[in-house]
Coordinates of C-alpha atoms in Angstrom, one line a residue:
M1 CA 91.5 72.9 102.3
R2 CA 94.8 74.7 102.1
V3 CA 95.6 77.6 104.5
A4 CA 98.5 80.0 104.4
A5 CA 99.6 81.2 107.9
I6 CA 101.8 84.3 107.9
D7 CA 104.0 84.3 111.0
Q8 CA 105.4 87.9 111.1
G9 CA 108.0 87.7 113.9
T10 CA 110.7 89.8 115.5
T11 CA 113.5 88.5 113.3
S12 CA 111.8 87.0 110.3
T13 CA 108.6 86.5 108.3
R14 CA 107.5 82.9 107.4
V15 CA 104.5 81.3 105.8
L16 CA 103.3 77.9 106.8
V17 CA 101.0 76.1 104.3
A18 CA 98.8 73.6 106.1
D19 CA 96.0 71.4 104.7
S20 CA 93.1 69.3 105.8
A21 CA 95.1 66.1 105.0
G22 CA 97.4 66.9 107.9
K23 CA 100.3 68.2 105.9
A24 CA 102.2 71.3 106.9
H25 CA 105.4 72.9 105.6
I26 CA 107.2 76.2 105.6
A27 CA 107.0 77.5 102.0
C28 CA 109.1 80.6 102.6
A29 CA 111.1 82.3 105.4
I30 CA 112.7 85.7 105.1
T31 CA 114.8 87.6 107.7
H32 CA 114.6 91.3 108.0
R33 CA 116.9 94.0 109.3
Q34 CA 117.0 95.2 112.9
S35 CA 117.9 98.8 113.4
H36 CA 119.4 100.2 116.7
R37 CA 119.8 103.9 116.0
Q38 CA 120.3 104.7 119.7
P39 CA 120.9 102.6 122.8
G40 CA 117.6 100.9 123.8
W41 CA 116.0 101.6 120.5
V42 CA 114.8 98.7 118.3
E43 CA 113.2 99.4 114.9
H44 CA 112.0 97.6 111.8
D45 CA 111.2 99.0 108.3
P46 CA 107.5 98.6 107.8
E47 CA 107.7 98.5 104.0
E48 CA 110.3 95.7 104.3
L49 CA 108.0 93.7 106.5
L50 CA 105.1 94.2 104.2
A51 CA 107.2 93.2 101.1
N52 CA 108.3 90.1 102.9
I53 CA 104.7 89.1 103.7
Q54 CA 103.8 89.6 100.0
R55 CA 106.7 87.4 98.9
C56 CA 105.7 84.7 101.4
L57 CA 102.1 84.7 100.1
E58 CA 103.3 84.4 96.6
A59 CA 105.5 81.4 97.6
A60 CA 102.5 79.7 99.3
G61 CA 100.7 79.2 96.0
P62 CA 97.0 78.8 95.7
V63 CA 95.2 78.7 99.1
D64 CA 91.6 78.9 100.4
A65 CA 92.2 81.1 103.5
I66 CA 94.9 83.2 105.1
G67 CA 95.8 83.9 108.8
I68 CA 98.3 86.4 110.1
D69 CA 100.0 86.5 113.4
N70 CA 102.1 89.5 114.6
Q71 CA 104.7 90.6 117.1
G72 CA 102.2 91.8 119.6
E73 CA 103.4 95.2 121.0
S74 CA 105.3 96.5 118.0
C75 CA 103.6 99.5 116.5
L76 CA 103.8 102.4 114.0
A77 CA 102.0 105.3 112.3
W78 CA 100.8 105.6 108.7
D79 CA 98.9 107.9 106.3
A80 CA 95.2 107.0 106.1
R81 CA 95.0 108.4 102.5
T82 CA 98.0 106.7 100.9
G83 CA 98.8 103.9 103.4
A84 CA 102.4 105.1 103.5
A85 CA 104.2 104.5 106.8
L86 CA 105.0 107.7 108.7
S87 CA 107.3 106.1 111.2
P88 CA 109.5 103.0 111.6
V89 CA 108.0 100.0 113.5
I90 CA 109.0 100.6 117.1
V91 CA 109.6 97.0 118.3
W92 CA 108.3 95.5 121.5
Q93 CA 111.9 95.3 122.9
D94 CA 112.3 99.1 122.4
N95 CA 112.9 101.0 125.6
R96 CA 112.9 104.7 124.4
T97 CA 109.8 105.6 126.5
A98 CA 111.1 104.4 129.8
D99 CA 111.4 107.9 131.2
V100 CA 107.9 108.9 130.2
V101 CA 106.5 105.7 131.7
A102 CA 108.4 106.5 135.0
Q103 CA 106.8 109.9 135.1
L104 CA 103.3 108.4 134.6
K105 CA 104.1 106.0 137.4
E106 CA 105.1 108.8 139.7
A107 CA 101.9 110.6 138.9
G108 CA 99.9 107.5 139.9
G109 CA 98.9 106.4 136.4
E110 CA 99.6 102.7 137.0
A111 CA 96.4 102.4 139.1
L112 CA 94.4 103.1 135.9
T113 CA 96.3 100.7 133.7
L114 CA 96.0 97.9 136.2
E115 CA 92.3 98.5 136.7
R116 CA 91.3 98.9 133.0
A117 CA 94.0 97.2 130.9
A118 CA 95.2 94.8 133.7
L119 CA 98.7 95.7 132.7
P120 CA 101.6 97.5 134.6
L121 CA 103.0 100.7 133.3
D122 CA 105.9 99.6 131.1
A123 CA 107.6 100.7 127.9
Y124 CA 107.1 97.2 126.6
F125 CA 103.5 97.9 125.7
S126 CA 102.4 99.9 122.6
A127 CA 100.6 102.9 124.2
S128 CA 103.7 104.9 125.2
K129 CA 105.4 104.1 121.9
L130 CA 102.4 105.4 119.9
A131 CA 102.4 108.6 122.0
W132 CA 106.1 109.0 121.4
I133 CA 105.5 108.8 117.6
I134 CA 103.0 111.7 117.8
G135 CA 105.3 113.8 119.9
N136 CA 108.6 113.2 118.0
I137 CA 107.8 112.5 114.4
P138 CA 106.7 115.7 112.6
E139 CA 105.0 113.8 109.7
A140 CA 102.8 111.9 112.3
K141 CA 101.9 115.2 114.1
A142 CA 101.0 116.8 110.7
A143 CA 98.8 113.8 109.8
L144 CA 97.1 114.1 113.2
D145 CA 96.4 117.8 112.6
G146 CA 95.2 117.1 109.1
G147 CA 92.9 114.3 110.2
Y148 CA 94.6 111.5 108.3
L149 CA 96.7 109.8 111.0
R150 CA 96.4 106.1 111.6
L151 CA 98.1 104.5 114.6
G152 CA 98.3 100.8 115.5
T153 CA 100.2 97.6 115.9
T154 CA 101.8 96.0 112.9
D155 CA 98.8 93.8 112.1
A156 CA 96.6 96.8 111.6
F157 CA 99.1 98.2 109.1
F158 CA 99.4 95.0 107.2
L159 CA 95.6 94.4 107.0
D160 CA 95.0 98.0 106.0
R161 CA 97.5 97.8 103.2
L162 CA 96.7 94.3 102.0
T163 CA 92.9 94.1 102.4
G164 CA 91.8 97.7 103.0
T165 CA 90.5 96.7 106.5
F166 CA 91.6 99.0 109.2
A167 CA 91.4 96.6 112.1
T168 CA 93.2 94.8 114.8
D169 CA 92.2 91.7 116.7
V170 CA 91.4 91.6 120.4
T171 CA 94.4 89.6 121.5
T172 CA 96.7 92.3 119.9
A173 CA 94.7 95.2 121.3
S174 CA 95.0 93.6 124.8
R175 CA 98.8 94.2 124.6
T176 CA 98.6 97.9 124.0
S177 CA 97.6 99.2 127.4
L178 CA 94.7 101.0 125.7
M179 CA 92.1 98.3 125.7
N180 CA 89.7 97.6 128.6
L181 CA 90.3 93.9 129.2
E182 CA 86.8 93.2 130.3
T183 CA 84.9 94.9 127.5
G184 CA 87.4 94.2 124.7
Q185 CA 87.1 97.8 123.5
W186 CA 89.4 100.9 123.5
D187 CA 89.2 102.8 126.7
E188 CA 88.8 106.6 126.6
E189 CA 90.5 107.2 129.9
L190 CA 93.5 105.0 129.0
C191 CA 93.9 106.8 125.7
R192 CA 93.8 110.1 127.5
L193 CA 96.4 109.0 130.0
F194 CA 98.9 108.2 127.3
G195 CA 97.9 110.9 124.9
V196 CA 96.8 108.6 122.1
P197 CA 93.8 109.8 120.0
L198 CA 91.2 107.1 120.1
A199 CA 89.9 108.2 116.7
C200 CA 93.3 107.2 115.1
L201 CA 93.1 103.6 116.3
P202 CA 91.7 100.6 114.4
E203 CA 88.5 98.7 115.0
I204 CA 88.9 95.8 117.5
M205 CA 87.6 92.6 116.0
P206 CA 87.5 88.9 117.2
T207 CA 90.4 86.7 116.5
V208 CA 88.4 84.6 114.0
A209 CA 86.6 87.1 111.7
D210 CA 86.4 88.4 108.2
Y211 CA 89.4 90.7 107.7
G212 CA 88.9 91.2 104.0
R213 CA 90.7 89.5 101.1
I214 CA 94.1 89.4 99.6
N215 CA 94.0 88.8 95.9
G216 CA 90.6 87.3 96.4
V217 CA 91.6 84.9 99.2
P218 CA 89.8 85.6 102.6
V219 CA 91.8 86.5 105.7
R220 CA 90.0 84.6 108.4
A221 CA 92.1 85.2 111.5
A222 CA 94.5 87.7 113.0
V223 CA 96.3 87.0 116.3
V224 CA 99.4 87.8 118.5
D225 CA 102.2 85.2 117.9
Q226 CA 102.3 83.9 121.4
Q227 CA 98.5 83.3 121.6
A228 CA 98.8 81.6 118.2
A229 CA 101.4 79.3 119.6
L230 CA 99.2 78.5 122.6
F231 CA 96.4 77.5 120.2
G232 CA 98.8 75.6 118.0
H233 CA 100.0 73.5 121.0
G234 CA 96.4 72.4 121.6
C235 CA 96.1 74.2 124.9
R236 CA 92.4 74.7 125.6
K237 CA 91.8 74.0 129.3
P238 CA 92.6 76.2 132.2
G239 CA 96.1 75.3 133.4
D240 CA 97.3 74.2 130.0
V241 CA 100.7 76.0 129.5
K242 CA 103.2 76.4 126.7
I243 CA 106.5 78.3 126.5
T244 CA 107.8 79.6 123.2
F245 CA 111.5 80.2 123.1
G246 CA 112.0 82.7 120.3
T247 CA 113.7 86.1 120.6
G248 CA 112.3 86.2 124.1
A249 CA 110.7 83.4 126.1
F250 CA 107.0 83.6 126.6
A251 CA 104.9 81.4 128.8
L252 CA 101.1 81.5 128.4
A253 CA 98.6 79.6 130.6
V254 CA 94.9 79.3 129.7
T255 CA 92.6 80.7 132.4
G256 CA 89.3 80.3 130.5
D257 CA 86.6 82.8 131.5
E258 CA 88.7 84.2 134.4
I259 CA 90.9 87.3 134.2
A260 CA 93.7 86.3 136.6
R261 CA 95.3 89.4 138.0
A262 CA 98.7 89.1 139.5
P263 CA 100.6 92.5 139.1
D264 CA 102.7 91.9 142.1
K265 CA 104.3 88.9 140.3
G266 CA 104.7 90.6 137.0
L267 CA 102.2 88.3 135.3
L268 CA 99.9 89.7 132.7
P269 CA 96.3 88.7 132.1
T270 CA 95.6 88.8 128.4
V271 CA 93.1 87.6 125.8
A272 CA 94.0 84.2 124.5
W273 CA 91.5 84.4 121.6
S274 CA 88.0 85.3 120.8
I275 CA 86.0 82.8 118.8
G276 CA 82.3 82.7 118.1
G277 CA 81.5 85.5 120.5
R278 CA 83.3 83.9 123.4
M279 CA 86.4 85.5 125.0
T280 CA 89.0 83.1 126.4
Y281 CA 91.7 84.6 128.7
A282 CA 95.3 83.6 129.5
L283 CA 98.0 84.6 131.9
D284 CA 101.3 85.7 130.3
G285 CA 104.8 85.7 131.7
G286 CA 107.7 86.7 129.6
V287 CA 111.5 86.7 129.6
Y288 CA 112.9 89.4 127.3
D289 CA 116.0 87.6 126.2
A290 CA 116.1 84.0 125.1
G291 CA 117.1 83.5 121.5
S292 CA 118.4 87.0 121.5
A293 CA 120.9 86.1 124.2
V294 CA 122.0 83.1 122.2
E295 CA 122.4 85.3 119.1
W296 CA 124.4 87.8 121.1
A297 CA 126.7 84.9 122.3
R298 CA 127.0 83.7 118.8
R299 CA 127.9 87.2 117.5
I300 CA 130.7 87.6 120.0
G301 CA 132.1 84.1 119.6
I302 CA 130.9 82.3 122.7
V303 CA 128.7 80.1 120.6
T304 CA 130.1 79.1 117.3
D305 CA 127.9 76.1 116.3
L306 CA 124.2 76.2 117.5
V307 CA 123.9 72.4 117.4
A308 CA 127.4 71.2 118.5
D309 CA 127.8 73.9 121.2
L310 CA 124.3 73.7 122.7
D311 CA 122.8 70.3 122.3
W312 CA 124.3 68.5 125.3
F313 CA 126.7 68.8 128.2
E314 CA 128.1 65.9 130.3
G315 CA 128.7 66.2 134.0
P316 CA 127.3 68.6 136.6
S317 CA 125.4 71.7 135.6
A318 CA 127.3 75.0 135.3
I319 CA 125.3 76.6 138.1
A320 CA 126.1 73.6 140.4
R321 CA 129.7 74.5 139.8
G322 CA 129.1 78.1 140.6
I323 CA 128.9 79.6 137.1
V324 CA 125.7 81.5 136.3
F325 CA 124.4 83.7 133.5
V326 CA 121.5 86.2 133.9
P327 CA 119.8 86.9 130.6
A328 CA 118.9 90.5 131.0
L329 CA 120.3 92.2 127.8
S330 CA 117.0 94.0 127.6
G331 CA 116.3 94.0 131.3
L332 CA 114.2 91.6 133.4
A333 CA 110.5 91.0 132.7
C334 CA 108.4 88.6 134.8
P335 CA 108.4 88.4 137.8
H336 CA 110.8 91.3 138.3
W337 CA 109.9 94.0 135.7
D338 CA 113.3 95.8 136.0
R339 CA 114.4 97.5 132.8
S340 CA 117.5 98.7 134.6
A341 CA 118.8 95.2 135.1
A342 CA 121.8 94.1 133.1
S343 CA 123.1 90.7 131.9
L344 CA 126.0 89.2 133.8
F345 CA 128.2 86.1 134.1
L346 CA 129.2 85.2 137.6
G347 CA 131.6 82.6 139.0
M348 CA 134.2 82.6 136.2
S349 CA 137.8 81.7 137.0
A350 CA 141.0 81.1 134.9
A351 CA 139.8 77.6 134.4
T352 CA 136.4 78.6 132.9
T353 CA 136.0 77.4 129.3
R354 CA 133.9 78.6 126.4
A355 CA 131.8 75.4 126.9
D356 CA 131.1 76.4 130.5
L357 CA 129.8 79.8 129.3
C358 CA 127.6 78.1 126.7
Q359 CA 126.2 75.8 129.4
A360 CA 125.6 78.7 131.8
L361 CA 123.9 80.6 128.9
L362 CA 121.3 77.9 128.4
E363 CA 120.8 77.4 132.1
G364 CA 120.2 81.1 132.7
I365 CA 117.4 81.2 130.2
A366 CA 115.8 78.0 131.6
L367 CA 116.1 79.3 135.1
S368 CA 114.4 82.6 134.1
A369 CA 111.6 80.6 132.5
A370 CA 111.3 78.5 135.7
D371 CA 110.8 81.7 137.7
V372 CA 107.9 82.5 135.4
I373 CA 106.2 79.1 135.8
D374 CA 106.6 79.4 139.6
A375 CA 104.8 82.7 139.6
M376 CA 102.1 81.4 137.3
D377 CA 101.5 78.3 139.5
A378 CA 100.4 80.5 142.4
H379 CA 97.5 81.9 140.3
V380 CA 96.4 79.0 138.0
A381 CA 96.9 75.3 138.6
V382 CA 99.6 74.6 136.0
G383 CA 99.3 71.1 134.5
G384 CA 101.7 68.3 135.0
S385 CA 103.6 68.8 131.8
I386 CA 104.5 71.9 129.8
A387 CA 104.8 72.1 126.0
I388 CA 107.8 74.1 124.5
D389 CA 108.7 75.2 121.1
G390 CA 111.2 77.5 119.4
G391 CA 114.9 77.2 118.6
L392 CA 116.0 76.4 122.1
A393 CA 113.5 73.5 122.3
R394 CA 115.8 71.6 119.9
S395 CA 118.6 71.4 122.5
R396 CA 118.3 68.2 124.6
Y397 CA 120.3 69.8 127.4
F398 CA 118.1 72.9 127.6
A399 CA 114.8 70.9 127.6
Q400 CA 116.1 68.5 130.3
F401 CA 117.5 71.2 132.5
L402 CA 114.2 73.1 132.2
A403 CA 112.4 70.0 133.3
D404 CA 114.8 69.6 136.3
M405 CA 114.2 73.2 137.4
I406 CA 110.4 73.3 137.1
G407 CA 109.9 69.8 138.5
R408 CA 107.5 68.9 135.6
D409 CA 107.7 67.0 132.4
V410 CA 108.7 69.1 129.4
V411 CA 107.4 68.0 126.0
A412 CA 109.1 69.1 122.8
S413 CA 107.6 68.1 119.5
S414 CA 109.6 67.5 116.3
F415 CA 107.1 69.7 114.6
D416 CA 107.9 73.1 116.2
E417 CA 106.1 75.5 113.9
R418 CA 103.4 75.9 116.6
T419 CA 102.9 79.6 116.2
A420 CA 102.2 79.3 112.4
F421 CA 100.1 76.2 112.9
G422 CA 98.0 77.9 115.5
T423 CA 97.4 80.8 113.1
A424 CA 96.5 78.3 110.3
S425 CA 94.1 76.5 112.7
L426 CA 92.3 79.7 113.6
A427 CA 92.0 80.7 110.0
A428 CA 90.6 77.3 109.1
L429 CA 88.0 77.6 111.9
G430 CA 86.8 80.8 110.1
S431 CA 85.8 78.4 107.3
R432 CA 84.4 75.9 109.8
V433 CA 87.3 73.4 109.2
V434 CA 89.4 71.8 111.9
L435 CA 92.9 71.2 110.7
P436 CA 94.4 67.8 111.9
E437 CA 97.6 67.8 113.9
P438 CA 100.7 67.3 111.7
A439 CA 102.6 64.1 112.1
A440 CA 105.3 64.6 114.6
V441 CA 107.4 62.8 117.2
S442 CA 107.3 64.2 120.8
R443 CA 110.3 64.1 123.1
R444 CA 109.4 64.0 126.8
F445 CA 111.9 65.1 129.4
T446 CA 111.2 64.0 133.0
P447 CA 112.8 65.8 135.9
R448 CA 115.9 64.2 137.3
A449 CA 116.9 64.1 141.0
C450 CA 118.9 67.2 141.8
D451 CA 119.3 69.9 144.4
R452 CA 116.7 72.1 142.6
A453 CA 116.2 74.5 145.6
Q454 CA 119.8 75.3 145.9
M455 CA 120.3 76.0 142.2
R456 CA 117.2 78.1 142.1
A457 CA 118.4 80.1 145.2
R458 CA 121.8 80.6 143.6
F459 CA 120.2 82.0 140.5
S460 CA 117.9 84.3 142.5
E461 CA 121.0 85.7 144.2
A462 CA 122.6 86.4 140.8
V463 CA 119.4 88.1 139.6
S464 CA 119.5 90.4 142.6
R465 CA 123.0 91.5 141.6
A466 CA 121.9 92.2 138.0
K467 CA 119.1 94.5 139.1
G468 CA 119.4 98.3 139.0
W469 CA 122.7 98.3 137.2
R470 CA 121.8 100.5 134.2
V471 CA 121.0 104.2 134.6
L472 CA 117.8 104.7 132.5

């Protein structure tokens, strides 16, 4: 059996072709444009994303099933009659609705979102973005008045256009702030709170389901990218954890049948997947800026060679020498949830070098991820080792420093397409096939003796100075 897994991410669209013989390879990868029309705005062109998906599927060649993973909270509006997009994709990083969210908080709206969706009120999630589209894009308002408006996350748009199925999966719906986490269905009161018409939303379906066909090939699975990575790492038991270091850094821990609520720590209960009528839950903790911080540093010349500049550093850590970086280009997520926070370097002197800044950059991202793992460990017994993937997982220094800071083994596999492989595995399950693990070499990084507590405390102090800097 050959499966094509479309991994539609924040910066690119990729297709992994995996088969029942254990082979897996990326057949095509295409980057797309990021638009920042105003400060805090992040947009994609939905037609560009769709065209890239189609190009990737063509490059995959003949397959027996298709799976699609998506960005999670990114969303848009489109015309039910023609399928034409009526808005850009408003990306999960976008912060344009922060003022509206603040007003809802002041009015006491967060009590409802925590009770029903189990999510805090934040511009990160889709609900306020969808409401913004209706209130600010005349074409969307006209479509609503005319009865032909469709609203949803990117997966629903792709599926509607490619298969004619207007649907989203339950993992993606759980990231909108509009779904009741216990029932797995849209919640009328949540829709009313945000001003999102329930009738315009797609049907919520299980992760593994019949999503229609693309050129005769069945689409067997749809899922959020982070949940796909969790499945792709083989995490199945409560306490199994993975961290994906992509544009952001996202840790997910399986909690099984339990919805673990920890709003005071900025941790988000979410649906891990729904297979065969059973819902499996997870706990989610995110860092907004990981790969995006590295890309920013590359763009301004701090990082010039992603391998040579970031793979290894000899001698003491930067933070042990008083140099620290807080990765808050888009604000702080778990466990702080402070969109007004700003990135900063501290501890620089006339002797500070570019290499020092590169080292501090990696350490700041690792320390932020360590804060997330600490918060998780208080609510689910995190296992003795943590699997990581994504671009930063290729840096030996980063993986070792992360292990040092969390006090657990960190495992990085030479096969790092875990998101796409998870999507392929879920799609194969739709055909009652279990894909074998691709051949790979795993690197295990064991914590070294260090003054972990002092370094963590120093980073915490730097984070406190980054908070509240921006005027939103």
